[in-house]
Coordinates of C-alpha atoms in Angstrom, one line a residue:
Chain A
M1 CA -7.3 -1.3 -19.2
L2 CA -8.4 -1.7 -15.5
R3 CA -6.4 -0.6 -13.0
L4 CA -6.5 -2.3 -9.4
T5 CA -4.4 -2.2 -6.3
V6 CA -3.4 -4.2 -3.5
M7 CA -2.9 -3.8 0.1
A8 CA -0.9 -5.4 2.5
T9 CA -4.4 -5.7 4.7
H10 CA -6.6 -7.1 2.3
T11 CA -7.1 -11.1 3.3
E12 CA -7.2 -13.9 1.1
A13 CA -11.1 -14.0 0.7
Q14 CA -11.0 -10.2 -0.3
L15 CA -8.6 -10.8 -3.3
R16 CA -10.2 -14.6 -3.7
T17 CA -13.7 -12.5 -4.2
A18 CA -12.2 -9.8 -6.4
G19 CA -10.2 -11.3 -8.3
E20 CA -13.2 -13.7 -9.8
V21 CA -15.3 -10.5 -9.5
V22 CA -13.4 -8.8 -11.8
A23 CA -12.4 -11.5 -13.8
A24 CA -16.2 -12.5 -14.6
A25 CA -16.6 -8.3 -15.7
V26 CA -12.8 -8.3 -18.3
H27 CA -14.3 -11.3 -19.9
A28 CA -17.9 -9.3 -20.2
A29 CA -15.7 -6.8 -21.6
R30 CA -13.7 -8.9 -24.0
E31 CA -16.8 -10.3 -25.9
T32 CA -18.3 -6.9 -26.4
H33 CA -14.7 -5.2 -27.3
G34 CA -12.6 -7.7 -28.4
E35 CA -9.3 -8.8 -26.9
G36 CA -6.4 -5.9 -26.1
L37 CA -3.1 -6.2 -25.8
P38 CA -1.2 -9.5 -27.2
A39 CA -2.0 -12.8 -25.0
A40 CA 2.1 -12.7 -24.4
R41 CA 2.2 -9.5 -22.8
S42 CA -1.2 -10.8 -20.2
V43 CA 0.8 -13.3 -18.1
A44 CA 0.7 -12.6 -14.0
Chain B
M1 CA -21.3 30.0 -8.3
T2 CA -23.4 28.2 -11.8
D3 CA -21.8 26.0 -14.2
G4 CA -22.2 30.0 -16.4
L5 CA -19.3 31.2 -14.9
T6 CA -16.9 28.2 -17.0
A7 CA -18.9 27.6 -19.4
A8 CA -19.8 30.6 -21.1
R9 CA -18.4 34.4 -21.5
P10 CA -20.4 37.3 -21.6
E11 CA -21.3 39.2 -24.0
L12 CA -18.4 40.7 -25.7
P13 CA -18.0 44.3 -28.0
A14 CA -17.9 43.3 -31.8
A15 CA -13.9 44.3 -31.9
A16 CA -13.3 41.2 -29.2
R17 CA -15.2 39.1 -31.1
D18 CA -12.6 37.1 -33.3
R19 CA -10.2 36.8 -30.2
R20 CA -10.0 33.3 -29.8
D21 CA -11.1 32.2 -26.1
P22 CA -8.1 30.7 -24.2
F23 CA -10.1 28.4 -21.9
A24 CA -11.6 26.5 -24.8
P25 CA -9.2 23.7 -24.1
L26 CA -10.8 23.1 -20.8
H27 CA -14.2 23.4 -22.4
E28 CA -14.0 21.1 -25.3
N29 CA -12.1 18.3 -23.6
A30 CA -13.0 15.1 -24.4
L31 CA -12.1 13.4 -20.7
A32 CA -14.3 16.3 -18.9
A33 CA -16.8 16.0 -21.1
L34 CA -17.2 12.2 -20.5
L35 CA -16.7 12.5 -16.5
R36 CA -19.8 15.2 -16.4
D37 CA -21.9 13.1 -18.4
P38 CA -23.8 11.1 -15.7
A39 CA -25.4 8.3 -18.4
H40 CA -21.1 6.9 -19.2
P41 CA -20.7 4.0 -17.1
G42 CA -17.2 5.4 -15.6
S43 CA -18.3 8.0 -14.4
A44 CA -20.5 7.2 -11.5
S45 CA -17.8 5.3 -9.9
V46 CA -15.4 8.4 -10.3
A47 CA -17.9 10.4 -8.5
V48 CA -18.8 8.4 -5.7
P49 CA -16.5 9.9 -2.6
T50 CA -15.8 7.9 0.1
G51 CA -17.1 8.0 3.3
G52 CA -14.0 6.7 5.7
A53 CA -10.1 5.9 5.2
P54 CA -9.5 3.8 2.8
L55 CA -9.5 0.5 4.4
P56 CA -9.9 -3.0 2.3
V57 CA -13.4 -2.8 3.0
T58 CA -14.2 0.8 2.3
R59 CA -16.9 2.4 3.4
Y60 CA -18.4 5.1 0.2
A61 CA -20.6 8.1 1.1
D62 CA -23.7 6.1 -0.6
G63 CA -23.7 4.3 2.0
R64 CA -22.2 0.7 0.6
D65 CA -19.2 -0.9 1.1
R66 CA -17.1 -2.5 -1.0
I67 CA -13.4 -4.4 -1.5
N68 CA -10.9 -0.9 -1.9
L69 CA -9.4 -2.0 -5.1
G70 CA -8.5 1.4 -6.4
T71 CA -6.2 3.0 -3.0
G72 CA -2.7 3.9 -2.8
N73 CA -2.5 3.2 0.9
Y74 CA -0.6 -0.1 0.0
L75 CA 0.3 -0.9 3.5
G76 CA -3.0 -0.3 5.2
L77 CA -1.5 2.2 7.4
A78 CA -4.2 5.5 6.4
G79 CA -6.2 4.2 9.4
D80 CA -3.4 3.4 12.0
P81 CA -4.4 4.8 15.1
R82 CA -0.1 5.6 15.7
L83 CA -0.7 7.6 12.8
I84 CA -3.6 9.4 14.1
E85 CA -2.5 9.9 17.0
S86 CA 1.2 11.1 15.8
A87 CA -0.8 13.8 13.8
A88 CA -3.0 14.6 16.3
A89 CA -0.6 15.6 18.6
A90 CA 1.3 17.4 15.8
L91 CA -2.1 19.7 15.5
R92 CA -2.3 20.4 18.9
R93 CA 1.4 21.6 18.8
Y94 CA 2.2 23.2 15.8
G95 CA -1.3 24.2 14.6
T96 CA -3.1 23.4 11.2
S97 CA -0.2 25.4 9.1
T98 CA 2.9 26.2 8.9
S99 CA 2.0 29.3 6.9
G100 CA 5.6 29.5 5.4
S101 CA 7.7 28.2 2.7
R102 CA 10.5 26.2 4.0
V103 CA 13.0 28.9 3.4
L104 CA 11.0 31.5 5.2
N105 CA 9.3 30.2 8.7
G106 CA 7.7 26.6 7.5
T107 CA 10.4 24.5 8.7
T108 CA 9.6 22.8 12.2
G109 CA 11.4 20.0 13.8
L110 CA 9.2 17.1 12.1
H111 CA 10.1 18.5 9.1
L112 CA 14.2 18.0 9.4
Q113 CA 13.8 14.8 11.6
L114 CA 11.3 13.2 8.5
E115 CA 14.2 14.2 6.2
E116 CA 17.0 12.6 7.7
E117 CA 15.3 9.4 8.4
L118 CA 14.3 9.2 4.8
A119 CA 17.9 9.6 3.5
D120 CA 18.8 6.8 6.2
L121 CA 16.0 5.1 4.3
Y122 CA 17.7 5.2 1.5
G123 CA 21.4 5.7 2.4
T124 CA 21.6 8.9 0.7
E125 CA 23.6 12.3 2.2
A126 CA 20.0 14.3 1.7
A127 CA 16.7 14.1 1.7
V128 CA 14.5 17.2 0.3
L129 CA 10.8 17.1 1.5
T130 CA 8.3 18.7 -1.1
S131 CA 3.9 19.5 -0.8
S132 CA 3.3 16.3 -3.1
G133 CA 5.3 13.7 -5.3
V134 CA 4.4 15.6 -8.4
N135 CA 6.5 18.4 -6.7
A136 CA 9.6 16.3 -6.0
N137 CA 10.4 15.6 -9.7
L138 CA 9.4 19.1 -10.5
A139 CA 12.0 20.3 -7.8
L140 CA 14.1 18.0 -8.6
L141 CA 14.4 18.1 -12.8
S142 CA 13.5 21.9 -12.9
T143 CA 16.9 22.5 -11.2
V144 CA 19.1 20.5 -13.3
C145 CA 20.6 20.2 -16.9
T146 CA 21.6 23.2 -18.6
P147 CA 20.4 24.1 -22.2
D148 CA 23.4 22.1 -23.6
D149 CA 22.5 18.7 -21.4
V150 CA 20.3 16.4 -22.2
L151 CA 17.2 14.4 -20.0
L152 CA 16.2 10.6 -21.8
V153 CA 12.9 9.6 -20.9
D154 CA 11.0 6.6 -20.6
A155 CA 7.5 7.2 -22.6
H156 CA 5.8 6.2 -19.8
V157 CA 7.0 7.6 -16.9
H158 CA 4.5 9.2 -14.3
A159 CA 2.6 12.7 -15.8
S160 CA 5.0 14.9 -13.1
L161 CA 8.0 13.2 -14.5
H162 CA 7.6 14.4 -18.6
A163 CA 6.1 17.8 -16.9
A164 CA 9.4 18.4 -14.6
A165 CA 11.9 17.6 -17.8
A166 CA 9.7 20.2 -20.0
A167 CA 10.4 22.5 -17.0
S168 CA 14.1 21.8 -17.0
R169 CA 16.2 24.0 -18.9
G170 CA 17.7 20.8 -21.0
K171 CA 16.8 19.3 -24.1
V172 CA 14.1 16.4 -23.8
V173 CA 14.2 12.7 -25.7
R174 CA 11.6 10.4 -24.7
W175 CA 13.2 6.3 -25.1
Q176 CA 10.5 3.6 -25.8
H177 CA 9.0 2.2 -22.2
N178 CA 11.4 -0.4 -20.6
D179 CA 13.6 -0.6 -24.4
L180 CA 16.9 -0.9 -23.3
D181 CA 17.8 -0.8 -26.8
S182 CA 16.2 2.3 -27.7
L183 CA 17.7 4.1 -24.6
A184 CA 21.1 2.5 -25.1
A185 CA 20.9 3.9 -28.8
R186 CA 19.6 7.6 -27.6
L187 CA 22.8 7.8 -25.3
E188 CA 25.5 6.5 -28.6
R189 CA 23.5 9.4 -30.3
L190 CA 24.7 12.0 -27.1
D191 CA 26.7 14.6 -28.1
P192 CA 30.1 13.3 -25.8
R193 CA 30.1 16.9 -24.0
A194 CA 26.6 17.2 -22.9
G195 CA 25.4 16.1 -19.6
A196 CA 22.8 13.0 -19.5
V197 CA 19.7 12.4 -17.1
V198 CA 18.1 9.6 -17.4
V199 CA 14.9 9.2 -15.8
V200 CA 12.6 6.4 -14.7
D201 CA 10.0 5.3 -12.7
G202 CA 10.6 2.3 -10.7
V203 CA 7.2 0.9 -10.3
Y204 CA 4.9 1.8 -13.5
S205 CA 2.0 3.8 -12.1
M206 CA -1.1 2.7 -14.2
T207 CA 0.7 -1.0 -15.0
G208 CA 2.9 -2.1 -12.0
E209 CA 5.3 -3.0 -14.9
I210 CA 9.0 -2.3 -13.3
A211 CA 12.2 -0.7 -14.7
P212 CA 14.9 -2.9 -16.3
L213 CA 17.2 -1.0 -13.7
R214 CA 20.1 -3.6 -14.0
G215 CA 20.5 -2.8 -17.7
I216 CA 20.0 1.2 -17.1
T217 CA 22.2 1.5 -14.4
A218 CA 24.6 -0.6 -16.7
L219 CA 23.9 1.6 -19.6
C220 CA 24.3 4.7 -17.3
A221 CA 28.0 4.1 -16.2
Q222 CA 28.9 3.3 -19.3
H223 CA 28.1 6.3 -20.7
G224 CA 28.5 8.8 -17.4
A225 CA 24.8 9.5 -17.2
R226 CA 22.9 10.5 -14.2
L227 CA 19.9 8.2 -12.9
V228 CA 16.7 9.2 -11.5
V229 CA 14.1 6.9 -10.9
D230 CA 10.3 7.8 -9.5
E231 CA 9.6 5.0 -6.6
A232 CA 6.3 6.7 -5.5
H233 CA 4.7 3.1 -6.0
G234 CA 8.0 1.4 -5.1
L235 CA 8.4 2.9 -1.4
G236 CA 7.0 0.2 1.1
V237 CA 6.3 -2.1 -1.8
L238 CA 9.3 -4.0 -3.3
G239 CA 12.6 -5.2 -2.3
A240 CA 13.8 -6.1 1.7
G241 CA 13.1 -2.7 3.2
G242 CA 10.2 -1.8 0.9
R243 CA 12.8 0.7 -0.5
G244 CA 11.5 -0.2 -4.3
A245 CA 12.6 -1.1 -7.2
G246 CA 16.3 0.0 -7.0
E247 CA 16.3 -2.3 -3.6
E248 CA 14.6 -5.2 -5.0
L249 CA 17.0 -5.5 -8.2
G250 CA 20.1 -4.9 -6.4
V251 CA 21.2 -0.8 -7.8
L252 CA 19.9 1.0 -5.0
T253 CA 23.3 2.6 -4.4
D254 CA 24.0 3.2 -8.3
V255 CA 20.7 5.7 -8.4
D256 CA 21.3 9.3 -8.4
A257 CA 18.1 10.6 -6.9
V258 CA 15.3 9.0 -5.5
T259 CA 11.8 10.4 -5.5
V260 CA 9.1 9.7 -3.4
A261 CA 4.8 10.1 -3.0
L262 CA 3.8 9.7 0.6
S263 CA 0.4 9.7 -0.1
K264 CA 0.9 5.9 -0.5
S265 CA 2.5 3.6 1.2
L266 CA 3.3 6.3 4.1
A267 CA -0.5 6.9 4.3
S268 CA 0.2 10.6 4.5
V269 CA 0.7 13.4 1.4
G270 CA 3.6 15.1 0.6
G271 CA 6.8 13.9 -1.5
A272 CA 10.5 13.6 -1.0
I273 CA 13.8 13.6 -2.8
M274 CA 16.7 11.7 -1.7
T275 CA 19.6 12.4 -3.3
S276 CA 23.6 13.7 -2.6
R277 CA 24.1 16.7 -0.4
A278 CA 25.2 18.9 -3.2
A279 CA 22.6 18.8 -5.4
A280 CA 19.9 18.5 -2.2
D281 CA 20.9 21.9 -1.2
G282 CA 21.0 23.5 -5.0
I283 CA 17.1 22.1 -4.4
R284 CA 16.9 24.0 -1.6
A285 CA 18.1 27.7 -3.2
S286 CA 16.1 27.6 -6.3
G287 CA 14.0 24.4 -6.4
M288 CA 10.7 26.4 -7.2
P289 CA 8.2 23.9 -5.7
Y290 CA 10.7 24.2 -2.5
V291 CA 11.2 27.4 -2.0
F292 CA 8.0 28.8 -3.1
S293 CA 5.3 26.8 -1.8
A294 CA 4.2 26.6 1.4
A295 CA 5.6 23.8 3.3
N296 CA 4.3 20.2 4.3
D297 CA 1.2 21.0 6.8
P298 CA 3.2 19.3 10.2
A299 CA 0.7 17.0 11.2
S300 CA 0.7 15.1 7.5
V301 CA 4.7 15.0 8.3
A302 CA 4.4 13.2 11.5
A303 CA 1.7 11.2 10.1
A304 CA 4.4 10.2 7.3
L305 CA 7.4 10.2 10.1
T306 CA 5.6 7.6 12.0
A307 CA 4.1 5.8 8.9
L308 CA 8.0 5.4 8.1
R309 CA 9.0 4.1 11.3
I310 CA 6.4 1.4 11.0
L311 CA 7.7 0.4 7.9
R312 CA 11.0 -0.1 8.9
A313 CA 9.7 -1.7 12.2
E314 CA 7.2 -4.3 10.9
P315 CA 8.8 -5.5 7.3
E316 CA 6.2 -8.0 7.6
R317 CA 4.1 -5.7 5.9
V318 CA 6.0 -5.6 3.1
V319 CA 6.1 -9.6 2.7
R320 CA 2.2 -9.4 3.3
L321 CA 2.0 -6.9 0.5
Q322 CA 4.2 -8.8 -1.8
Q323 CA 2.0 -11.8 -1.4
N324 CA -1.1 -10.3 -1.7
C325 CA 0.1 -8.9 -4.8
A326 CA 1.3 -12.1 -5.7
L327 CA -2.0 -14.0 -5.0
L328 CA -4.3 -11.3 -6.8
R329 CA -2.3 -11.7 -9.8
R330 CA -2.7 -15.5 -9.4
V331 CA -6.4 -15.3 -9.1
L332 CA -6.7 -13.2 -12.1
A333 CA -4.6 -15.4 -14.1
D334 CA -6.5 -18.3 -13.0
A335 CA -9.9 -16.8 -13.9
G336 CA -8.4 -16.4 -17.6
A337 CA -7.5 -12.5 -16.9
G338 CA -4.1 -12.4 -16.1
P339 CA -3.1 -9.0 -15.6
I340 CA 0.1 -7.5 -17.5
Q341 CA 3.5 -8.6 -16.2
G342 CA 5.0 -7.0 -13.0
R343 CA 5.5 -6.9 -9.5
G344 CA 4.3 -4.1 -7.6
A345 CA 0.9 -3.8 -6.0
V346 CA -0.6 -1.5 -9.0
V347 CA -2.1 -4.6 -11.1
A348 CA -3.2 -3.6 -14.5
V349 CA -5.7 -6.0 -16.3
P350 CA -6.0 -5.6 -20.0
T351 CA -9.8 -5.5 -20.8
G352 CA -9.8 -4.8 -24.7
S353 CA -11.5 -1.7 -24.2
E354 CA -10.4 1.9 -24.5
E355 CA -13.8 1.9 -21.4
A356 CA -13.7 1.9 -17.8
I357 CA -15.8 -1.3 -16.7
P358 CA -18.8 -0.4 -15.0
V359 CA -19.8 -1.6 -11.7
P360 CA -22.8 -3.9 -12.1
P361 CA -26.3 -3.0 -11.1
G362 CA -27.3 -4.2 -7.8
A363 CA -24.1 -5.5 -7.1
P364 CA -23.8 -7.0 -3.6
R365 CA -21.9 -5.4 -1.1
S366 CA -18.4 -7.3 -1.8
T367 CA -18.6 -6.2 -5.3
P368 CA -14.9 -4.8 -5.6
A369 CA -14.2 -0.8 -6.3
S370 CA -11.2 0.2 -8.7
T371 CA -11.0 3.6 -10.5
P372 CA -11.6 4.3 -14.1
T373 CA -8.6 4.8 -15.7
P374 CA -9.6 6.4 -19.2
S375 CA -7.0 7.5 -21.3
P376 CA -5.2 10.0 -21.4
T377 CA -4.7 9.3 -17.5
R378 CA -2.6 5.6 -18.2
P379 CA -0.4 4.7 -21.2
S380 CA -2.6 3.9 -24.4
R381 CA -0.8 3.1 -27.5
A382 CA -0.8 6.0 -28.2
A383 CA 0.4 8.8 -25.7
G384 CA 2.5 7.9 -22.8
A385 CA 1.4 10.3 -20.2
C386 CA -0.2 8.5 -16.8
C387 CA -0.7 9.4 -13.4
G388 CA -1.7 7.9 -10.2

């Protein structure tokens, strides 16, 4: 599990950059270790 | 001082060699061993200290700037000049420490003012400051219940609530996380004469899930149970006024006690309990963390007071935070890394791994920084303890 926190003062550009970098890292981790929680719980 | 102080014992006489080492659990702790291992990818992220205030882009002590995705400074007030000036003014007036418990000489006008304004925010009769959010939970739960009463604790509440419940005089019963059927079943099995206290987090600190408070308050009303909600991660985050999950779900008036940490949205340090006058007086009379601990230092109280006033005067900060939380969740979901369902400022992304994700070597200055959260610092399938 990767725990992230958000601030009111983050800019949209910062959050988009962060989200894309984190998503890439998560995909890499899943390829290495397999899926974690069931997809039904992994929703925004 | 060397590692030898904690790692080794002096040569013992023969008669004492068979005694079990009470420090053994510390030496054998698997997570501690992980953090000591510089080759482990998570350890470096934990070890790099910040070199400035926790801002959206934070300067770390290694000289690099990173997008900060690991702070509880949700409203971005930790570097606000108004907080800094109020803290500095309190330092100049009161010094660095009260050097005493609240019940001795540790109370200043700032402490009383902050308690009054926190009680006003939550619409309660009273508020009690404590030196941390952990101590707020400990002060509250350790002073309630008799041995015939029961605390019904969600399995995934913050570690401090588990510890606080264990410190109470009541029996502790855990129920399955956010499962109303599980809570109802345990309430129905209670001795009808027993007192009951239901204990939950408003926002779960490691996943950002929120408690189903409408259903919980209905069950509490049905069974005559008290309700305690830890809003450490709800204050400043949820609800139009930033009061937390209780406000967001419209049940704040059905909550018997709210606890908060001042170290997140209020960008200070400390904790507080908002409850009835009678309960507050009981805590002031016998709550161990209140009676026997030094009072919050005046500078941190002043900073929290200023932050609280900003929270109330600038509700657009809460709106902006909620928009940002929704944006990050959407970006992650669109990129195929959807987080666990939640509405808080904590966004938890399943990785399929028990390991922390490392920051790639040579990553650019825009690389996000987050806090790896290896078990047992967050819930796993087998454990309910968490921190943050």
